[in-house]
PDB file of C-alpha atoms in Angstrom:
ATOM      1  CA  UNK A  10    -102.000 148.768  16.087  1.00 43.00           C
ATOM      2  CA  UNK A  11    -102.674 150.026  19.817  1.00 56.00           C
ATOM      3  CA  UNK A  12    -102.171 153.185  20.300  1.00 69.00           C
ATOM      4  CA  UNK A  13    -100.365 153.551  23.887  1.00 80.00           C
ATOM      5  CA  UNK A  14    -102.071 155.541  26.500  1.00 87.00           C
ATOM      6  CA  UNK A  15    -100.320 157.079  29.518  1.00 91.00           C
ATOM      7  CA  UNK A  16    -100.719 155.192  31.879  1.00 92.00           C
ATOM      8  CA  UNK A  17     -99.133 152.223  29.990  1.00 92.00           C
ATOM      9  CA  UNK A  18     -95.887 154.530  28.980  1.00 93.00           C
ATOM     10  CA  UNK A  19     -95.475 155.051  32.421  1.00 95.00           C
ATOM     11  CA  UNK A  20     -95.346 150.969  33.405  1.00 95.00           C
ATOM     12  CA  UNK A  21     -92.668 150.698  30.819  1.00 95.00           C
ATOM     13  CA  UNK A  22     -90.505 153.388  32.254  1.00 95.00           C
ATOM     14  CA  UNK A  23     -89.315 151.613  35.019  1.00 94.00           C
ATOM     15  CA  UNK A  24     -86.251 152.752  35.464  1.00 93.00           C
ATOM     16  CA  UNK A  25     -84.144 150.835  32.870  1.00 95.00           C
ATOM     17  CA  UNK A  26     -81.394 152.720  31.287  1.00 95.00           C
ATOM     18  CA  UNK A  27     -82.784 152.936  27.486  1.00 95.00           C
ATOM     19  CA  UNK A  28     -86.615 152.484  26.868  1.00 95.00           C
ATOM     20  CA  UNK A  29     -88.068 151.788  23.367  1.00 93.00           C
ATOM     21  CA  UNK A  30     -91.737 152.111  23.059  1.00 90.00           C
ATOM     22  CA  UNK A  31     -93.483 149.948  20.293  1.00 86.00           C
ATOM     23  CA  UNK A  32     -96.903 151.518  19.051  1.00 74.00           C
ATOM     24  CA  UNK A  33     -98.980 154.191  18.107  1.00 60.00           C
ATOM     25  CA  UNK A  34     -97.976 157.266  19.763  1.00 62.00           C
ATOM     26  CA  UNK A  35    -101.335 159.570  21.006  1.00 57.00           C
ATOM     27  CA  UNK A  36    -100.537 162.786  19.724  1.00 58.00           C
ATOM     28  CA  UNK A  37     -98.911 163.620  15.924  1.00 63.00           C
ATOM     29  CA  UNK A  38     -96.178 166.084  18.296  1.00 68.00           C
ATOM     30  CA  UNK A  39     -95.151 163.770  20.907  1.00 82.00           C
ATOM     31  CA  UNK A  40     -95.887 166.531  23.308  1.00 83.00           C
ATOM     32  CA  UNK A  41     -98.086 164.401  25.964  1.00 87.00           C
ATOM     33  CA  UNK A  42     -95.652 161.387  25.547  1.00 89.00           C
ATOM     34  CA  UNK A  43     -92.513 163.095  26.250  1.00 89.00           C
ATOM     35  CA  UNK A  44     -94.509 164.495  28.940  1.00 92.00           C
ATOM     36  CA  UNK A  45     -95.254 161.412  30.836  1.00 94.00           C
ATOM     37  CA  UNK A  46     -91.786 160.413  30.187  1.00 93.00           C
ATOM     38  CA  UNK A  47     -90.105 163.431  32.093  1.00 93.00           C
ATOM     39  CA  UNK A  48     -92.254 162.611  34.862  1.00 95.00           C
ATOM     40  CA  UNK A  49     -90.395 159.265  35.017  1.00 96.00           C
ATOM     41  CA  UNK A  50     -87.019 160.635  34.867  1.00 95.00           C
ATOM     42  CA  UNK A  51     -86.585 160.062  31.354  1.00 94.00           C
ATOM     43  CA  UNK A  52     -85.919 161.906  27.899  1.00 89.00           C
ATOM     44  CA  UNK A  53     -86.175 161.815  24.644  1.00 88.00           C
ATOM     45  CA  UNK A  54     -83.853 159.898  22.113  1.00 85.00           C
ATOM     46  CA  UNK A  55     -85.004 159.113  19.319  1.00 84.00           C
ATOM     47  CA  UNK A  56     -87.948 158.664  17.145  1.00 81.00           C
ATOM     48  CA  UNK A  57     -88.259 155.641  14.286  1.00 77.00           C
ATOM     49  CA  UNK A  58     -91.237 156.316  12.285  1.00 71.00           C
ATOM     50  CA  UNK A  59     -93.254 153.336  10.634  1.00 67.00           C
ATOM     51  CA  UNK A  60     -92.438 151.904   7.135  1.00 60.00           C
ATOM     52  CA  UNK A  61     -94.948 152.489   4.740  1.00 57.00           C
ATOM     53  CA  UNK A  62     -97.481 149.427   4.446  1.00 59.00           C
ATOM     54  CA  UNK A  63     -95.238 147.416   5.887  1.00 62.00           C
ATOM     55  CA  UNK A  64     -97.191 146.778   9.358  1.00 67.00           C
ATOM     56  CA  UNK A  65     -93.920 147.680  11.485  1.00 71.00           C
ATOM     57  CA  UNK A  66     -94.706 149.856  14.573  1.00 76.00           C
ATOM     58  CA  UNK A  67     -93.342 153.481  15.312  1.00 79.00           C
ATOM     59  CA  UNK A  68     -90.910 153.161  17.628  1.00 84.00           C
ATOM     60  CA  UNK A  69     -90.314 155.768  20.508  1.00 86.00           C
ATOM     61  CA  UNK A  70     -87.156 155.217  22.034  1.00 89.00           C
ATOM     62  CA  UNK A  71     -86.342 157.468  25.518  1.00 92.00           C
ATOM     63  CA  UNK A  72     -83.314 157.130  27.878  1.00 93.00           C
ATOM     64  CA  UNK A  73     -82.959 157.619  31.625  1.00 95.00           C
ATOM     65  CA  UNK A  74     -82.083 161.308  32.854  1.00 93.00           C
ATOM     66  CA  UNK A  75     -79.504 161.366  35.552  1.00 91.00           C
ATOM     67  CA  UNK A  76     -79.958 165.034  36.644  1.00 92.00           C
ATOM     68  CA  UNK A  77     -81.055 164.826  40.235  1.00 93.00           C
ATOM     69  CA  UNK A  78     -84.087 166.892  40.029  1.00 93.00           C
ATOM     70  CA  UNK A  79     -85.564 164.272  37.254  1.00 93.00           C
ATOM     71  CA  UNK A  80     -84.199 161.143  39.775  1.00 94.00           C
ATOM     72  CA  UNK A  81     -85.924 162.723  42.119  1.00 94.00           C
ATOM     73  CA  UNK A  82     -89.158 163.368  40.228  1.00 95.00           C
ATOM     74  CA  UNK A  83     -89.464 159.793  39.488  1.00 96.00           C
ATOM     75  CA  UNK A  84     -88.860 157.838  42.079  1.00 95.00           C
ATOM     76  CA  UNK A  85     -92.323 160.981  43.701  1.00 96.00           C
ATOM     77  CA  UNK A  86     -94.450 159.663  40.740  1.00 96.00           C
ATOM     78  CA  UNK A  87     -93.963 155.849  41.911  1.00 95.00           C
ATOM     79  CA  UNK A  88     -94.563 155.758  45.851  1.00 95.00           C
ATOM     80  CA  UNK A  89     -96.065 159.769  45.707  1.00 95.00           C
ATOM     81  CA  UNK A  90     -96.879 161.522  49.093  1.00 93.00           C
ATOM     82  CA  UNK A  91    -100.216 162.848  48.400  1.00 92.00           C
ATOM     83  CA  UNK A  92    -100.879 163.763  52.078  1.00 89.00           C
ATOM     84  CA  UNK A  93    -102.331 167.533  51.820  1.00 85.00           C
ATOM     85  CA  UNK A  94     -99.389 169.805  52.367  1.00 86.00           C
ATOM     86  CA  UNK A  95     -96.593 167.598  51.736  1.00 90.00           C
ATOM     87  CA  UNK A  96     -93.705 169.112  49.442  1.00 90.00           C
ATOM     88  CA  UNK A  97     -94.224 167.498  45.805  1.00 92.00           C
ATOM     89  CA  UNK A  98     -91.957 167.973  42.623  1.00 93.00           C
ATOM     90  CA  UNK A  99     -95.823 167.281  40.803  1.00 92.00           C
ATOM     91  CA  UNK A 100     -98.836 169.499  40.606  1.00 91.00           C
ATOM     92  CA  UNK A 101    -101.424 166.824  40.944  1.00 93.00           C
ATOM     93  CA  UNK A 102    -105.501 166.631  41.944  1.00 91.00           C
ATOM     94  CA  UNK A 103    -108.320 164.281  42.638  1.00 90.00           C
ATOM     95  CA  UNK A 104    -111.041 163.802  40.423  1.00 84.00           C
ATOM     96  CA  UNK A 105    -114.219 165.190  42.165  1.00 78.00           C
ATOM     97  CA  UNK A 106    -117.316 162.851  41.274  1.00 69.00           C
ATOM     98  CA  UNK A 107    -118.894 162.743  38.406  1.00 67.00           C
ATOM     99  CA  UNK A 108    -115.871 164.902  36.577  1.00 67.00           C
ATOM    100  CA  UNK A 109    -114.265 164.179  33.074  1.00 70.00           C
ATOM    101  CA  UNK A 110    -111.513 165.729  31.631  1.00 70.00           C
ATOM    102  CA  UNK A 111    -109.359 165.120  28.397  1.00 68.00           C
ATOM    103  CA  UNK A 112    -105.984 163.940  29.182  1.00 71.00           C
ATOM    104  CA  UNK A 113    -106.842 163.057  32.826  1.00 85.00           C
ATOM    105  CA  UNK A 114    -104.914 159.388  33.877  1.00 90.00           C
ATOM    106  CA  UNK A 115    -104.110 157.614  37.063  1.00 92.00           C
ATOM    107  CA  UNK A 116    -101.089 156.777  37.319  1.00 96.00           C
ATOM    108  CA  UNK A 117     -99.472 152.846  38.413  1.00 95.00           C
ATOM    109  CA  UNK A 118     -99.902 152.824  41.899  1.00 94.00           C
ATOM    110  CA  UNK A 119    -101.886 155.848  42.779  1.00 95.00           C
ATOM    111  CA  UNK A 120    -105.013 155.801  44.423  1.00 93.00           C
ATOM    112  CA  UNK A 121    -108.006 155.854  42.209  1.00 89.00           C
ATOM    113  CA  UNK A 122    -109.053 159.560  40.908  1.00 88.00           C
ATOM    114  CA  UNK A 123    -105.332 161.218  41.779  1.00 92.00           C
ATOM    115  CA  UNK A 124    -103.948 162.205  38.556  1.00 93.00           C
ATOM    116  CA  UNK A 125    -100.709 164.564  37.593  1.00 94.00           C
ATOM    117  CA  UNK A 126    -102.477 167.870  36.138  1.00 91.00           C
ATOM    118  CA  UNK A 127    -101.042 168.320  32.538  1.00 89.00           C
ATOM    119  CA  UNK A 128     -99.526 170.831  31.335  1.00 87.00           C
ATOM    120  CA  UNK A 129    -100.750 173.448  29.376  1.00 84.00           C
ATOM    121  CA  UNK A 130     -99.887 173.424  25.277  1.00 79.00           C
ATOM    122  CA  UNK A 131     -97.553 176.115  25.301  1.00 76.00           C
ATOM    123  CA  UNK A 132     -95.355 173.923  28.300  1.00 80.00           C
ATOM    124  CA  UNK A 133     -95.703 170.431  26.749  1.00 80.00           C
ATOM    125  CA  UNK A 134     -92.470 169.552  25.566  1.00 78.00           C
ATOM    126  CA  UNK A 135     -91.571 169.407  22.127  1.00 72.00           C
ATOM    127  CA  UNK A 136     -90.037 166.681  19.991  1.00 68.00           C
ATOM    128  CA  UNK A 137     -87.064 167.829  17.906  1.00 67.00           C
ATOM    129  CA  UNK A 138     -88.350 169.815  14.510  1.00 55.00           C
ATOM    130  CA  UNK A 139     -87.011 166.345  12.479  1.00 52.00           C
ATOM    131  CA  UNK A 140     -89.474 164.209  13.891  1.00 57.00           C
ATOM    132  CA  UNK A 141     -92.347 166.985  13.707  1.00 49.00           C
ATOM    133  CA  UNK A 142     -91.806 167.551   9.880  1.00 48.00           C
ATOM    134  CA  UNK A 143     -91.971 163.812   9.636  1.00 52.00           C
ATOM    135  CA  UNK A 144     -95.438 163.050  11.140  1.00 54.00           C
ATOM    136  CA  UNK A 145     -97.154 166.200  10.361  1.00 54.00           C
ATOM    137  CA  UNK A 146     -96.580 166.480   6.575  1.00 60.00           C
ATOM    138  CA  UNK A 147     -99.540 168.176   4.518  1.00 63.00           C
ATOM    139  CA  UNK A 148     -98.385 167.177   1.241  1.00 62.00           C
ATOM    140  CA  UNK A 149     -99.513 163.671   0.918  1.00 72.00           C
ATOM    141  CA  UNK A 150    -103.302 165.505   1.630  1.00 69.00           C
ATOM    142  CA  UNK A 151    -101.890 167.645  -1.039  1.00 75.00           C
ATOM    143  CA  UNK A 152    -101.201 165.305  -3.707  1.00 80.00           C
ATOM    144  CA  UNK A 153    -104.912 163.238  -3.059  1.00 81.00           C
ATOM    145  CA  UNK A 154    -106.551 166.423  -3.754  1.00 78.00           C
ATOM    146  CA  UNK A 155    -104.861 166.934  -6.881  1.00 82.00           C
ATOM    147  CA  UNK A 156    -105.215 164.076  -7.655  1.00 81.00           C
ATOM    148  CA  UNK A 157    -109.235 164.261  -7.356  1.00 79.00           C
ATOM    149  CA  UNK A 158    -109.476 167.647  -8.427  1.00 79.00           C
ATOM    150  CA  UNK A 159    -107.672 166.115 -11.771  1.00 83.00           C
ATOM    151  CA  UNK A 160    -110.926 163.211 -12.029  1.00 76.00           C
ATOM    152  CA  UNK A 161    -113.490 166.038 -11.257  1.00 77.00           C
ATOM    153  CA  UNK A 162    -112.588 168.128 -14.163  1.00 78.00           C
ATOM    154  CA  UNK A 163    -112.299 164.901 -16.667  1.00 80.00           C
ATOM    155  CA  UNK A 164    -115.785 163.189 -15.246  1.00 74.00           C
ATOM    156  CA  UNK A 165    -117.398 166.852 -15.833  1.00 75.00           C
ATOM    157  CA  UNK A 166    -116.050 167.131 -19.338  1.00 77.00           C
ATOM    158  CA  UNK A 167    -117.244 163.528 -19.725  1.00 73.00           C
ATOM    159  CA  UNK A 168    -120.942 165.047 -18.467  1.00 69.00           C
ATOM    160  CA  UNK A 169    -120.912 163.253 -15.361  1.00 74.00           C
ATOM    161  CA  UNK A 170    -121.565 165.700 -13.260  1.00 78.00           C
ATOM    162  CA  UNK A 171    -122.961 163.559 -10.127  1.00 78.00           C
ATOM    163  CA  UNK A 172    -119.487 161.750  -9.885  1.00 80.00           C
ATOM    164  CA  UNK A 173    -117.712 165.429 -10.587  1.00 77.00           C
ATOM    165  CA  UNK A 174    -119.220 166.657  -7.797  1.00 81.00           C
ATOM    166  CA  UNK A 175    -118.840 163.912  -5.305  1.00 81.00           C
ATOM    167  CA  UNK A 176    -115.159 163.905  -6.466  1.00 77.00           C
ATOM    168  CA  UNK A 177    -114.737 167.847  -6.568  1.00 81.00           C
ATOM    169  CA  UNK A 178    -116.474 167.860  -2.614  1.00 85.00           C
ATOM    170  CA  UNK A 179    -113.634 164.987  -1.532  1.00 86.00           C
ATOM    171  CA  UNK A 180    -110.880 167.025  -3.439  1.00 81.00           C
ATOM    172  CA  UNK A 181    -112.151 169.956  -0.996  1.00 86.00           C
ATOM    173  CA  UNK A 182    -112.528 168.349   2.001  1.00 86.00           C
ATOM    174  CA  UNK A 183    -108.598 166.572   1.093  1.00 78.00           C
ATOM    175  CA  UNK A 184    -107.060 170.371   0.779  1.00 83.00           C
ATOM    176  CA  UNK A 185    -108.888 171.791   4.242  1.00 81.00           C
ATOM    177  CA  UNK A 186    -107.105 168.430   5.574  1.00 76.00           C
ATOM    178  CA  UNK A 187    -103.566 169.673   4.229  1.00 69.00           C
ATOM    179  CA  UNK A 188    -104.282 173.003   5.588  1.00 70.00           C
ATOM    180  CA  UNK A 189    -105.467 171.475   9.274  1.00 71.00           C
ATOM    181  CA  UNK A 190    -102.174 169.661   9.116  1.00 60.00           C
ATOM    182  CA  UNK A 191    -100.056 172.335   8.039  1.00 62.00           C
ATOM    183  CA  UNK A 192    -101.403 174.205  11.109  1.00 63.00           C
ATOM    184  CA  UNK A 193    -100.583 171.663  13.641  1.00 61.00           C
ATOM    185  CA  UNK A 194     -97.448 171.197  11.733  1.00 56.00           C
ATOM    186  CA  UNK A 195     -96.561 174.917  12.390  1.00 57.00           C
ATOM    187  CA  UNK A 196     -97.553 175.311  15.882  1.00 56.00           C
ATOM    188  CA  UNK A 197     -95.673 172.120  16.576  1.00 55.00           C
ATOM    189  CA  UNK A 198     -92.233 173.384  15.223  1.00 49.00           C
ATOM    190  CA  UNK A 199     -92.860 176.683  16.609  1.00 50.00           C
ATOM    191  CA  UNK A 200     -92.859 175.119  19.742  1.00 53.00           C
ATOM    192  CA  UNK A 201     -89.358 172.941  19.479  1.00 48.00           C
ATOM    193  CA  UNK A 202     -87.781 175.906  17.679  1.00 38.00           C
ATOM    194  CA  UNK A 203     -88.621 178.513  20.289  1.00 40.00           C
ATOM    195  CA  UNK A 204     -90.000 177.284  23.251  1.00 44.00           C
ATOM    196  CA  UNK A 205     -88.092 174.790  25.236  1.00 43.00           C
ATOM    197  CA  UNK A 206     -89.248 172.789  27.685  1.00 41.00           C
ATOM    198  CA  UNK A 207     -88.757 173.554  31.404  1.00 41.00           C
ATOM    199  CA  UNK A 208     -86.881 171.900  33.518  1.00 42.00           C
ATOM    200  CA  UNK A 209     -89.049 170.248  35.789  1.00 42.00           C
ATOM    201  CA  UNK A 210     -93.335 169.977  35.346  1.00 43.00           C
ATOM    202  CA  UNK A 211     -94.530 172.884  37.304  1.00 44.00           C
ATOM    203  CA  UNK A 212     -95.438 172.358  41.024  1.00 44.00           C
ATOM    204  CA  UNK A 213     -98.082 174.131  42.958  1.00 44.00           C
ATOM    205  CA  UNK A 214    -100.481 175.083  45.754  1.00 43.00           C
ATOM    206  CA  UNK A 215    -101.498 171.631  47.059  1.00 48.00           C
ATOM    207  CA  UNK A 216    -104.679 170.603  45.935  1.00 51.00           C
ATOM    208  CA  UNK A 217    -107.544 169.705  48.731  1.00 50.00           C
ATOM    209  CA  UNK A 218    -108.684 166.549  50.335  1.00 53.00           C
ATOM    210  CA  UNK A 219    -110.006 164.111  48.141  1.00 54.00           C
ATOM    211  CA  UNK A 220    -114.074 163.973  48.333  1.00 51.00           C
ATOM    212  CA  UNK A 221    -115.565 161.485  50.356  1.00 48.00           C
ATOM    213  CA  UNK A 222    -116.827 159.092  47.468  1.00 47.00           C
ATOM    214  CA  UNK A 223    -112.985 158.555  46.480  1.00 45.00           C
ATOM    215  CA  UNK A 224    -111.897 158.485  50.483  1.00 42.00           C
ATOM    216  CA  UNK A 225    -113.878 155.162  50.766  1.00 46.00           C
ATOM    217  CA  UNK A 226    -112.335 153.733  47.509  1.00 46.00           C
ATOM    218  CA  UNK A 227    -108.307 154.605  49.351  1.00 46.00           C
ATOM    219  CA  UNK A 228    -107.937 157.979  47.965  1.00 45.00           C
ATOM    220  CA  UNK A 229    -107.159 159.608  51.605  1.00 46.00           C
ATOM    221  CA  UNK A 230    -103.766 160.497  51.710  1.00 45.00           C
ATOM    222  CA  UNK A 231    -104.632 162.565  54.542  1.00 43.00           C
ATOM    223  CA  UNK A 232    -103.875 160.390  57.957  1.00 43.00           C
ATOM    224  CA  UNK A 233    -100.877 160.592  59.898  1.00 46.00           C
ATOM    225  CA  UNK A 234     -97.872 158.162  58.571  1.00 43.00           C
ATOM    226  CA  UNK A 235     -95.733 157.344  60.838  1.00 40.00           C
TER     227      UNK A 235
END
């Protein structure tokens, strides 16, 4: 399965009333996907995880917000104003040359290197504590290393000590797993349980003219528009 990147959630939030989104979400929280989808004047519904070896997609399904403010928002984030010093409901940048930064994306329609500046962790929204608990659960890492921990001692009373340590060192590396999942899992419901989302993404000081190795490629916003 795909996983779905930004830039694709935001093509399929055009505006219908109810949105389902088939696929791999890119983060265990949800955080950056319910991002993009406030953006597009939309919210979050529900959540289907996938069946177990079954093959069937997650399923992400969002609806459209009909507060004014997230209308508004939207319908900035597909024909945006990116003329220096025009009012936007956005923080956005250009990408200077040669720059790369994680969880940078253009959005459909934008000139290339304009992006929407994300959000730091702390004001990523935060799916409900249900859907958290499902997709960050430690205890299946748990259970494996248990489980190996259980054939480690046995293949060392058996004198095999090679195979006891191989499966001792993957019974290790299976509980630092758990714990690296119970932390995310932590920091994730901390954030739905006490720190909700704002109402709008942040705006901003507007950011400079774009450099000229993106004005030649249509990234200058900057001319009069009559």
């Amino acid at each position: 399965m795909n996983m779905l990147r930004p830039e694709q959630i935001a093509a399929a939030l055009d505006g219908r009333p109810r949105v389902e989104l088939s696929g791999v979400p890119t983060r265990q929280d949800l955080g950056h996907e319910l991002w993009v989808a406030r953006l597009y004047g939309y919210r979050f519904e529900s959540y289907r995880p996938s069946a177990p070896r079954s093959g069937v997609p997650p399923v992400l399904t969002l609806v459209l917000d009909q507060d004014p403010l997230a209308r508004r928002r939207a319908a900035w984030m597909r024909a945006p104003d990116l003329r220096p010093g025009a009012d936007s409901p956005v923080e956005w940048a250009w990408l200077t040359a040669g720059q790369w930064l994680p969880n940078l994306w253009t959005p459909p329609g934008w000139p290339p290197g304009a992006y929407p500046v994300p959000p730091t962790p702390e004001q990523l929204p935060g799916a409900p504590a249900d859907v958290v608990s499902d997709r960050l659960s430690p205890y299946p890492l748990v259970a494996l290393s248990l489980v190996l921990g259980i054939f480690s001692g046995t293949a060392a009373s058996q004198e095999s000590s090679v195979l006891a340590a191989v499966l001792g060192a993957l019974a290790v590396a299976a509980a630092l797993g758990a714990w690296q999942v119970a932390r995310m899992r932590e920091r994730a419901l901390r954030r739905s349980f006490g720190r909700p989302a704002p109402a709008r993404p942040p705006g901003g000081t507007q950011p400079p003219p774009p450099p000229p190795t993106l004005r030649a490629q249509g990234g200058d916003q900057g001319g009069d528009q009559s």
